[in-house]
């Protein structure tokens, strides 16, 4: 085979999982090469909030993760995952990363576990965390090929062993020989509308925008599938809060993430195309299934009943400041600036919303009838919605959806405004099925020799997700994959 590079372990994708795999494989004595498709590494890992939610006790963690997984993984994997998560503080210390343990936080799904699970919270931001990992990789002089997209794996048709990969580097075809193995750490498929339609929400992908890195186009799913891998956890995707659809379409990534979540009481409400509210606007949304309210499907009319949807509000709310969190607002908060758009300075919401009004992303109307017309709703329906909302404000009780009374303020001061909602996708969980050693499995649970995967590509999470877990998962299982690949017997000449 022609070989432009001849190494022991090839790592496909340079985020937290790839960096950890590279470090572990290198430290176990392997010659390592990293291929990264974008011009800079980091992936979702470098734009994430960096929250690591770690259980303190393995036994409590096993019970909790078993409940979350809802039968999508076996007992051996549940235990391995619990051990890996509990081991995170040791891993960070071993790597020399300083961190502080935060206060215990409640589990995301307290009804499952109340009182049985304590957790600590560790948060370098994703940007800082990746800077640290990048330094570790560079200290070890591990070669990183950026602008290098792995296109296919090279597989022995008889033994099914993975021998390396073919890639495109700055438009040139190159071949990469990996004598011990290939580790796929190339993230999820949030930027692949065809996969989102196939695995998740057909007919709604025009409304879905990733909050993460544009490199995550599901390449790992195609690469592993071609090599005979079984897929798992394709139905599990992590929703974030709503964003603004029009600018998100323009920039191809979630813009205005967290509309309405500015911690101010306000007249804002979410309405569907009929002008009806459909959910409590203060619902957490992030990582929860509440996002699915907007994706309620009307079988009789063969349409998503609540799409398109809008956030509507009055002049009083608009005057109080930006309707979506800005970089300045986030800078002052724990966790700091998050998301591909803000970390990479693609678009920042204006402090007075004027730029978005000028662009026509925020629509303005002088009357409720005019507002109804602008969003394509019936005036009488929208008027009824607003009357009911204002009654809830007076009664301090949202009897329809149970929104917290402290967030309610009447919709009354013209002009009125509407911004179309987009759904933000934090990340996907699906990918090639793997065992506790991160070896990729075929449809009979047999190992595909010399093929490994780690990180959010084929994550542990198959249904419910514990907030703050994908990031530490990428670190811990990247390490396992790197260590295990390095133990393979090298292919001879
Ligand atoms: C905005 C945001 C906030 C988040 N916050 C948190 C949080 O606080 N806590 C938490 O636990 N999780 C969080 N997550 C999720 C978490 O960040 C990710 O799941 C995790 O970092 C994924 O790491 P990874 O190494 O598997 O993938 P990534 O970091 O996404 O890296 C994958 C890399 O592979 C590259 N690649 C793709 N295809 C190819 C190819 N064919 N050839 C070469 N390279 C390729 C990509 O360009 C990318 O650089 C967040 C995610 C986002 C988007």
PDB file of N, CA and C in Angstrom, residues 214-290:
ATOM      1  N   UNK A 214     -18.872  23.114  13.136  1.00  0.00           N
ATOM      2  CA  UNK A 214     -19.335  22.669  11.817  1.00  0.00           C
ATOM      3  C   UNK A 214     -18.586  21.453  11.272  1.00  0.00           C
ATOM      4  N   UNK A 215     -17.512  21.030  11.956  1.00  0.00           N
ATOM      5  CA  UNK A 215     -16.815  19.816  11.506  1.00  0.00           C
ATOM      6  C   UNK A 215     -17.607  18.551  11.773  1.00  0.00           C
ATOM      7  N   UNK A 216     -18.641  18.663  12.604  1.00  0.00           N
ATOM      8  CA  UNK A 216     -19.341  17.449  13.038  1.00  0.00           C
ATOM      9  C   UNK A 216     -20.473  17.096  12.083  1.00  0.00           C
ATOM     10  N   UNK A 217     -20.085  16.455  10.979  1.00  0.00           N
ATOM     11  CA  UNK A 217     -21.032  16.154   9.907  1.00  0.00           C
ATOM     12  C   UNK A 217     -21.292  14.648   9.778  1.00  0.00           C
ATOM     13  N   UNK A 218     -20.993  13.902  10.828  1.00  0.00           N
ATOM     14  CA  UNK A 218     -21.346  12.481  10.825  1.00  0.00           C
ATOM     15  C   UNK A 218     -20.396  11.596  10.042  1.00  0.00           C
ATOM     16  N   UNK A 219     -19.192  12.080   9.738  1.00  0.00           N
ATOM     17  CA  UNK A 219     -18.254  11.275   8.942  1.00  0.00           C
ATOM     18  C   UNK A 219     -17.959   9.936   9.636  1.00  0.00           C
ATOM     19  N   UNK A 220     -17.865   9.967  10.958  1.00  0.00           N
ATOM     20  CA  UNK A 220     -17.530   8.740  11.698  1.00  0.00           C
ATOM     21  C   UNK A 220     -18.585   7.664  11.519  1.00  0.00           C
ATOM     22  N   UNK A 221     -19.824   8.107  11.315  1.00  0.00           N
ATOM     23  CA  UNK A 221     -20.915   7.141  11.135  1.00  0.00           C
ATOM     24  C   UNK A 221     -20.758   6.444   9.780  1.00  0.00           C
ATOM     25  N   UNK A 222     -20.430   7.226   8.757  1.00  0.00           N
ATOM     26  CA  UNK A 222     -20.224   6.619   7.432  1.00  0.00           C
ATOM     27  C   UNK A 222     -18.977   5.733   7.440  1.00  0.00           C
ATOM     28  N   UNK A 223     -17.896   6.229   8.019  1.00  0.00           N
ATOM     29  CA  UNK A 223     -16.634   5.462   8.012  1.00  0.00           C
ATOM     30  C   UNK A 223     -16.825   4.120   8.716  1.00  0.00           C
ATOM     31  N   UNK A 224     -17.438   4.162   9.897  1.00  0.00           N
ATOM     32  CA  UNK A 224     -17.599   2.927  10.668  1.00  0.00           C
ATOM     33  C   UNK A 224     -18.605   1.994  10.000  1.00  0.00           C
ATOM     34  N   UNK A 225     -19.666   2.564   9.435  1.00  0.00           N
ATOM     35  CA  UNK A 225     -20.676   1.721   8.772  1.00  0.00           C
ATOM     36  C   UNK A 225     -20.060   0.971   7.603  1.00  0.00           C
ATOM     37  N   UNK A 226     -19.249   1.676   6.820  1.00  0.00           N
ATOM     38  CA  UNK A 226     -18.607   1.019   5.662  1.00  0.00           C
ATOM     39  C   UNK A 226     -17.729  -0.149   6.098  1.00  0.00           C
ATOM     40  N   UNK A 227     -17.177  -0.048   7.312  1.00  0.00           N
ATOM     41  CA  UNK A 227     -16.312  -1.125   7.819  1.00  0.00           C
ATOM     42  C   UNK A 227     -17.113  -2.224   8.500  1.00  0.00           C
ATOM     43  N   UNK A 228     -18.437  -2.099   8.526  1.00  0.00           N
ATOM     44  CA  UNK A 228     -19.285  -3.167   9.068  1.00  0.00           C
ATOM     45  C   UNK A 228     -19.771  -2.935  10.484  1.00  0.00           C
ATOM     46  N   UNK A 229     -19.640  -1.718  10.998  1.00  0.00           N
ATOM     47  CA  UNK A 229     -20.043  -1.444  12.385  1.00  0.00           C
ATOM     48  C   UNK A 229     -21.555  -1.406  12.536  1.00  0.00           C
ATOM     49  N   UNK A 230     -22.015  -1.859  13.709  1.00  0.00           N
ATOM     50  CA  UNK A 230     -23.411  -1.633  14.093  1.00  0.00           C
ATOM     51  C   UNK A 230     -23.483  -0.218  14.660  1.00  0.00           C
ATOM     52  N   UNK A 231     -24.641   0.405  14.528  1.00  0.00           N
ATOM     53  CA  UNK A 231     -24.822   1.747  15.107  1.00  0.00           C
ATOM     54  C   UNK A 231     -25.679   1.634  16.360  1.00  0.00           C
ATOM     55  N   UNK A 232     -25.471   2.578  17.285  1.00  0.00           N
ATOM     56  CA  UNK A 232     -26.368   2.637  18.447  1.00  0.00           C
ATOM     57  C   UNK A 232     -26.620   4.086  18.844  1.00  0.00           C
ATOM     58  N   UNK A 233     -27.687   4.257  19.618  1.00  0.00           N
ATOM     59  CA  UNK A 233     -28.037   5.531  20.271  1.00  0.00           C
ATOM     60  C   UNK A 233     -28.356   6.654  19.272  1.00  0.00           C
ATOM     61  N   UNK A 234     -28.805   6.252  18.072  1.00  0.00           N
ATOM     62  CA  UNK A 234     -29.084   7.259  17.048  1.00  0.00           C
ATOM     63  C   UNK A 234     -30.287   8.138  17.422  1.00  0.00           C
ATOM     64  N   UNK A 235     -31.177   7.626  18.266  1.00  0.00           N
ATOM     65  CA  UNK A 235     -32.361   8.436  18.613  1.00  0.00           C
ATOM     66  C   UNK A 235     -32.049   9.492  19.659  1.00  0.00           C
ATOM     67  N   UNK A 236     -30.859   9.404  20.288  1.00  0.00           N
ATOM     68  CA  UNK A 236     -30.559  10.306  21.409  1.00  0.00           C
ATOM     69  C   UNK A 236     -29.844  11.553  20.905  1.00  0.00           C
ATOM     70  N   UNK A 237     -30.529  12.675  20.983  1.00  0.00           N
ATOM     71  CA  UNK A 237     -29.871  13.935  20.634  1.00  0.00           C
ATOM     72  C   UNK A 237     -30.146  14.928  21.752  1.00  0.00           C
ATOM     73  N   UNK A 238     -29.200  15.835  21.951  1.00  0.00           N
ATOM     74  CA  UNK A 238     -29.328  16.798  23.049  1.00  0.00           C
ATOM     75  C   UNK A 238     -29.796  18.143  22.513  1.00  0.00           C
ATOM     76  N   UNK A 239     -31.001  18.504  22.925  1.00  0.00           N
ATOM     77  CA  UNK A 239     -31.526  19.814  22.533  1.00  0.00           C
ATOM     78  C   UNK A 239     -30.973  20.893  23.438  1.00  0.00           C
ATOM     79  N   UNK A 240     -30.822  22.084  22.893  1.00  0.00           N
ATOM     80  CA  UNK A 240     -30.506  23.247  23.714  1.00  0.00           C
ATOM     81  C   UNK A 240     -31.725  24.153  23.761  1.00  0.00           C
ATOM     82  N   UNK A 241     -31.503  25.426  24.047  1.00  0.00           N
ATOM     83  CA  UNK A 241     -32.607  26.381  24.078  1.00  0.00           C
ATOM     84  C   UNK A 241     -32.886  26.864  22.656  1.00  0.00           C
ATOM     85  N   UNK A 242     -33.911  27.678  22.505  1.00  0.00           N
ATOM     86  CA  UNK A 242     -34.250  28.150  21.171  1.00  0.00           C
ATOM     87  C   UNK A 242     -33.265  29.220  20.701  1.00  0.00           C
ATOM     88  N   UNK A 243     -33.134  29.298  19.372  1.00  0.00           N
ATOM     89  CA  UNK A 243     -32.322  30.367  18.774  1.00  0.00           C
ATOM     90  C   UNK A 243     -33.224  31.116  17.785  1.00  0.00           C
ATOM     91  N   UNK A 244     -32.653  32.074  17.080  1.00  0.00           N
ATOM     92  CA  UNK A 244     -33.423  32.855  16.105  1.00  0.00           C
ATOM     93  C   UNK A 244     -33.225  32.215  14.732  1.00  0.00           C
ATOM     94  N   UNK A 245     -34.326  31.853  14.082  1.00  0.00           N
ATOM     95  CA  UNK A 245     -34.195  31.044  12.864  1.00  0.00           C
ATOM     96  C   UNK A 245     -33.538  31.791  11.702  1.00  0.00           C
ATOM     97  N   UNK A 246     -33.940  33.025  11.461  1.00  0.00           N
ATOM     98  CA  UNK A 246     -33.447  33.716  10.250  1.00  0.00           C
ATOM     99  C   UNK A 246     -31.932  33.911  10.256  1.00  0.00           C
ATOM    100  N   UNK A 247     -31.347  34.506  11.332  1.00  0.00           N
ATOM    101  CA  UNK A 247     -29.883  34.628  11.311  1.00  0.00           C
ATOM    102  C   UNK A 247     -29.194  33.269  11.357  1.00  0.00           C
ATOM    103  N   UNK A 248     -29.799  32.296  11.984  1.00  0.00           N
ATOM    104  CA  UNK A 248     -29.181  30.965  12.038  1.00  0.00           C
ATOM    105  C   UNK A 248     -29.121  30.368  10.637  1.00  0.00           C
ATOM    106  N   UNK A 249     -30.173  30.616   9.846  1.00  0.00           N
ATOM    107  CA  UNK A 249     -30.145  30.148   8.441  1.00  0.00           C
ATOM    108  C   UNK A 249     -29.011  30.852   7.702  1.00  0.00           C
ATOM    109  N   UNK A 250     -28.889  32.140   7.928  1.00  0.00           N
ATOM    110  CA  UNK A 250     -27.883  32.922   7.209  1.00  0.00           C
ATOM    111  C   UNK A 250     -26.469  32.431   7.540  1.00  0.00           C
ATOM    112  N   UNK A 251     -26.193  32.208   8.830  1.00  0.00           N
ATOM    113  CA  UNK A 251     -24.820  31.861   9.229  1.00  0.00           C
ATOM    114  C   UNK A 251     -24.598  30.351   9.315  1.00  0.00           C
ATOM    115  N   UNK A 252     -25.676  29.565   9.215  1.00  0.00           N
ATOM    116  CA  UNK A 252     -25.538  28.101   9.222  1.00  0.00           C
ATOM    117  C   UNK A 252     -25.192  27.528  10.585  1.00  0.00           C
ATOM    118  N   UNK A 253     -25.434  28.281  11.636  1.00  0.00           N
ATOM    119  CA  UNK A 253     -25.172  27.800  12.999  1.00  0.00           C
ATOM    120  C   UNK A 253     -26.126  28.548  13.926  1.00  0.00           C
ATOM    121  N   UNK A 254     -26.344  28.024  15.125  1.00  0.00           N
ATOM    122  CA  UNK A 254     -27.341  28.641  16.011  1.00  0.00           C
ATOM    123  C   UNK A 254     -26.920  30.048  16.422  1.00  0.00           C
ATOM    124  N   UNK A 255     -27.779  31.029  16.105  1.00  0.00           N
ATOM    125  CA  UNK A 255     -27.532  32.436  16.458  1.00  0.00           C
ATOM    126  C   UNK A 255     -28.657  32.879  17.398  1.00  0.00           C
ATOM    127  N   UNK A 256     -28.285  33.636  18.424  1.00  0.00           N
ATOM    128  CA  UNK A 256     -29.311  34.107  19.378  1.00  0.00           C
ATOM    129  C   UNK A 256     -29.728  32.989  20.309  1.00  0.00           C
ATOM    130  N   UNK A 257     -28.796  32.050  20.565  1.00  0.00           N
ATOM    131  CA  UNK A 257     -29.098  30.899  21.426  1.00  0.00           C
ATOM    132  C   UNK A 257     -29.611  31.395  22.782  1.00  0.00           C
ATOM    133  N   UNK A 258     -30.745  30.842  23.223  1.00  0.00           N
ATOM    134  CA  UNK A 258     -31.272  31.213  24.541  1.00  0.00           C
ATOM    135  C   UNK A 258     -32.244  32.375  24.498  1.00  0.00           C
ATOM    136  N   UNK A 259     -32.928  32.558  23.374  1.00  0.00           N
ATOM    137  CA  UNK A 259     -33.914  33.647  23.260  1.00  0.00           C
ATOM    138  C   UNK A 259     -34.849  33.642  24.470  1.00  0.00           C
ATOM    139  N   UNK A 260     -35.043  34.804  25.027  1.00  0.00           N
ATOM    140  CA  UNK A 260     -35.969  34.908  26.161  1.00  0.00           C
ATOM    141  C   UNK A 260     -35.325  34.550  27.489  1.00  0.00           C
ATOM    142  N   UNK A 261     -34.155  33.877  27.454  1.00  0.00           N
ATOM    143  CA  UNK A 261     -33.543  33.432  28.710  1.00  0.00           C
ATOM    144  C   UNK A 261     -32.577  34.495  29.204  1.00  0.00           C
ATOM    145  N   UNK A 262     -33.085  35.662  29.449  1.00  0.00           N
ATOM    146  CA  UNK A 262     -32.205  36.741  29.890  1.00  0.00           C
ATOM    147  C   UNK A 262     -32.439  37.061  31.363  1.00  0.00           C
ATOM    148  N   UNK A 263     -33.132  36.139  32.049  1.00  0.00           N
ATOM    149  CA  UNK A 263     -33.368  36.276  33.490  1.00  0.00           C
ATOM    150  C   UNK A 263     -34.239  37.482  33.857  1.00  0.00           C
ATOM    151  N   UNK A 264     -34.915  38.046  32.859  1.00  0.00           N
ATOM    152  CA  UNK A 264     -35.809  39.156  33.185  1.00  0.00           C
ATOM    153  C   UNK A 264     -37.243  38.665  33.058  1.00  0.00           C
ATOM    154  N   UNK A 265     -38.121  39.182  33.919  1.00  0.00           N
ATOM    155  CA  UNK A 265     -39.539  38.915  33.705  1.00  0.00           C
ATOM    156  C   UNK A 265     -39.911  39.618  32.413  1.00  0.00           C
ATOM    157  N   UNK A 266     -40.875  39.096  31.704  1.00  0.00           N
ATOM    158  CA  UNK A 266     -41.207  39.782  30.467  1.00  0.00           C
ATOM    159  C   UNK A 266     -42.498  39.321  29.842  1.00  0.00           C
ATOM    160  N   UNK A 267     -42.908  40.110  28.839  1.00  0.00           N
ATOM    161  CA  UNK A 267     -44.151  39.838  28.122  1.00  0.00           C
ATOM    162  C   UNK A 267     -43.934  38.789  27.037  1.00  0.00           C
ATOM    163  N   UNK A 268     -42.714  38.238  26.968  1.00  0.00           N
ATOM    164  CA  UNK A 268     -42.441  37.323  25.860  1.00  0.00           C
ATOM    165  C   UNK A 268     -43.214  36.010  26.026  1.00  0.00           C
ATOM    166  N   UNK A 269     -43.694  35.508  24.921  1.00  0.00           N
ATOM    167  CA  UNK A 269     -44.330  34.175  24.919  1.00  0.00           C
ATOM    168  C   UNK A 269     -44.038  33.512  23.573  1.00  0.00           C
ATOM    169  N   UNK A 270     -44.059  32.184  23.581  1.00  0.00           N
ATOM    170  CA  UNK A 270     -43.840  31.432  22.345  1.00  0.00           C
ATOM    171  C   UNK A 270     -45.205  31.071  21.772  1.00  0.00           C
ATOM    172  N   UNK A 271     -45.406  31.389  20.508  1.00  0.00           N
ATOM    173  CA  UNK A 271     -46.677  31.022  19.862  1.00  0.00           C
ATOM    174  C   UNK A 271     -46.395  30.268  18.562  1.00  0.00           C
ATOM    175  N   UNK A 272     -47.323  29.404  18.214  1.00  0.00           N
ATOM    176  CA  UNK A 272     -47.168  28.665  16.954  1.00  0.00           C
ATOM    177  C   UNK A 272     -47.764  29.466  15.794  1.00  0.00           C
ATOM    178  N   UNK A 273     -47.804  28.838  14.638  1.00  0.00           N
ATOM    179  CA  UNK A 273     -48.274  29.559  13.443  1.00  0.00           C
ATOM    180  C   UNK A 273     -49.750  29.950  13.539  1.00  0.00           C
ATOM    181  N   UNK A 274     -50.483  29.308  14.478  1.00  0.00           N
ATOM    182  CA  UNK A 274     -51.887  29.689  14.647  1.00  0.00           C
ATOM    183  C   UNK A 274     -52.044  30.864  15.617  1.00  0.00           C
ATOM    184  N   UNK A 275     -50.928  31.200  16.304  1.00  0.00           N
ATOM    185  CA  UNK A 275     -51.015  32.275  17.301  1.00  0.00           C
ATOM    186  C   UNK A 275     -51.328  31.737  18.689  1.00  0.00           C
ATOM    187  N   UNK A 276     -51.154  30.422  18.902  1.00  0.00           N
ATOM    188  CA  UNK A 276     -51.439  29.823  20.215  1.00  0.00           C
ATOM    189  C   UNK A 276     -50.145  29.544  20.959  1.00  0.00           C
ATOM    190  N   UNK A 277     -50.163  29.754  22.286  1.00  0.00           N
ATOM    191  CA  UNK A 277     -49.009  29.293  23.083  1.00  0.00           C
ATOM    192  C   UNK A 277     -49.021  27.770  23.085  1.00  0.00           C
ATOM    193  N   UNK A 278     -47.822  27.165  23.247  1.00  0.00           N
ATOM    194  CA  UNK A 278     -47.792  25.699  23.263  1.00  0.00           C
ATOM    195  C   UNK A 278     -46.929  25.127  24.377  1.00  0.00           C
ATOM    196  N   UNK A 279     -46.284  25.971  25.184  1.00  0.00           N
ATOM    197  CA  UNK A 279     -45.439  25.440  26.265  1.00  0.00           C
ATOM    198  C   UNK A 279     -45.127  26.545  27.268  1.00  0.00           C
ATOM    199  N   UNK A 280     -44.599  26.141  28.423  1.00  0.00           N
ATOM    200  CA  UNK A 280     -44.115  27.128  29.397  1.00  0.00           C
ATOM    201  C   UNK A 280     -42.800  27.677  28.863  1.00  0.00           C
ATOM    202  N   UNK A 281     -42.734  28.975  28.684  1.00  0.00           N
ATOM    203  CA  UNK A 281     -41.557  29.585  28.059  1.00  0.00           C
ATOM    204  C   UNK A 281     -40.319  29.503  28.953  1.00  0.00           C
ATOM    205  N   UNK A 282     -40.524  29.250  30.247  1.00  0.00           N
ATOM    206  CA  UNK A 282     -39.360  29.163  31.128  1.00  0.00           C
ATOM    207  C   UNK A 282     -38.888  27.718  31.311  1.00  0.00           C
ATOM    208  N   UNK A 283     -39.426  26.801  30.530  1.00  0.00           N
ATOM    209  CA  UNK A 283     -38.983  25.398  30.631  1.00  0.00           C
ATOM    210  C   UNK A 283     -37.480  25.357  30.388  1.00  0.00           C
ATOM    211  N   UNK A 284     -36.809  24.433  31.047  1.00  0.00           N
ATOM    212  CA  UNK A 284     -35.352  24.390  30.994  1.00  0.00           C
ATOM    213  C   UNK A 284     -34.846  24.191  29.559  1.00  0.00           C
ATOM    214  N   UNK A 285     -35.506  23.363  28.809  1.00  0.00           N
ATOM    215  CA  UNK A 285     -35.202  23.065  27.398  1.00  0.00           C
ATOM    216  C   UNK A 285     -33.867  22.345  27.207  1.00  0.00           C
ATOM    217  N   UNK A 286     -32.825  22.851  27.845  1.00  0.00           N
ATOM    218  CA  UNK A 286     -31.502  22.307  27.618  1.00  0.00           C
ATOM    219  C   UNK A 286     -31.437  20.849  28.087  1.00  0.00           C
ATOM    220  N   UNK A 287     -31.130  19.949  27.166  1.00  0.00           N
ATOM    221  CA  UNK A 287     -30.995  18.509  27.448  1.00  0.00           C
ATOM    222  C   UNK A 287     -32.300  17.856  27.898  1.00  0.00           C
ATOM    223  N   UNK A 288     -33.411  18.545  27.773  1.00  0.00           N
ATOM    224  CA  UNK A 288     -34.665  17.955  28.239  1.00  0.00           C
ATOM    225  C   UNK A 288     -35.554  17.621  27.050  1.00  0.00           C
ATOM    226  N   UNK A 289     -36.545  16.819  27.331  1.00  0.00           N
ATOM    227  CA  UNK A 289     -37.444  16.418  26.250  1.00  0.00           C
ATOM    228  C   UNK A 289     -38.546  17.468  26.022  1.00  0.00           C
ATOM    229  N   UNK A 290     -38.575  18.537  26.859  1.00  0.00           N
ATOM    230  CA  UNK A 290     -39.595  19.578  26.673  1.00  0.00           C
ATOM    231  C   UNK A 290     -39.492  20.223  25.301  1.00  0.00           C
TER     232      UNK A 290
END
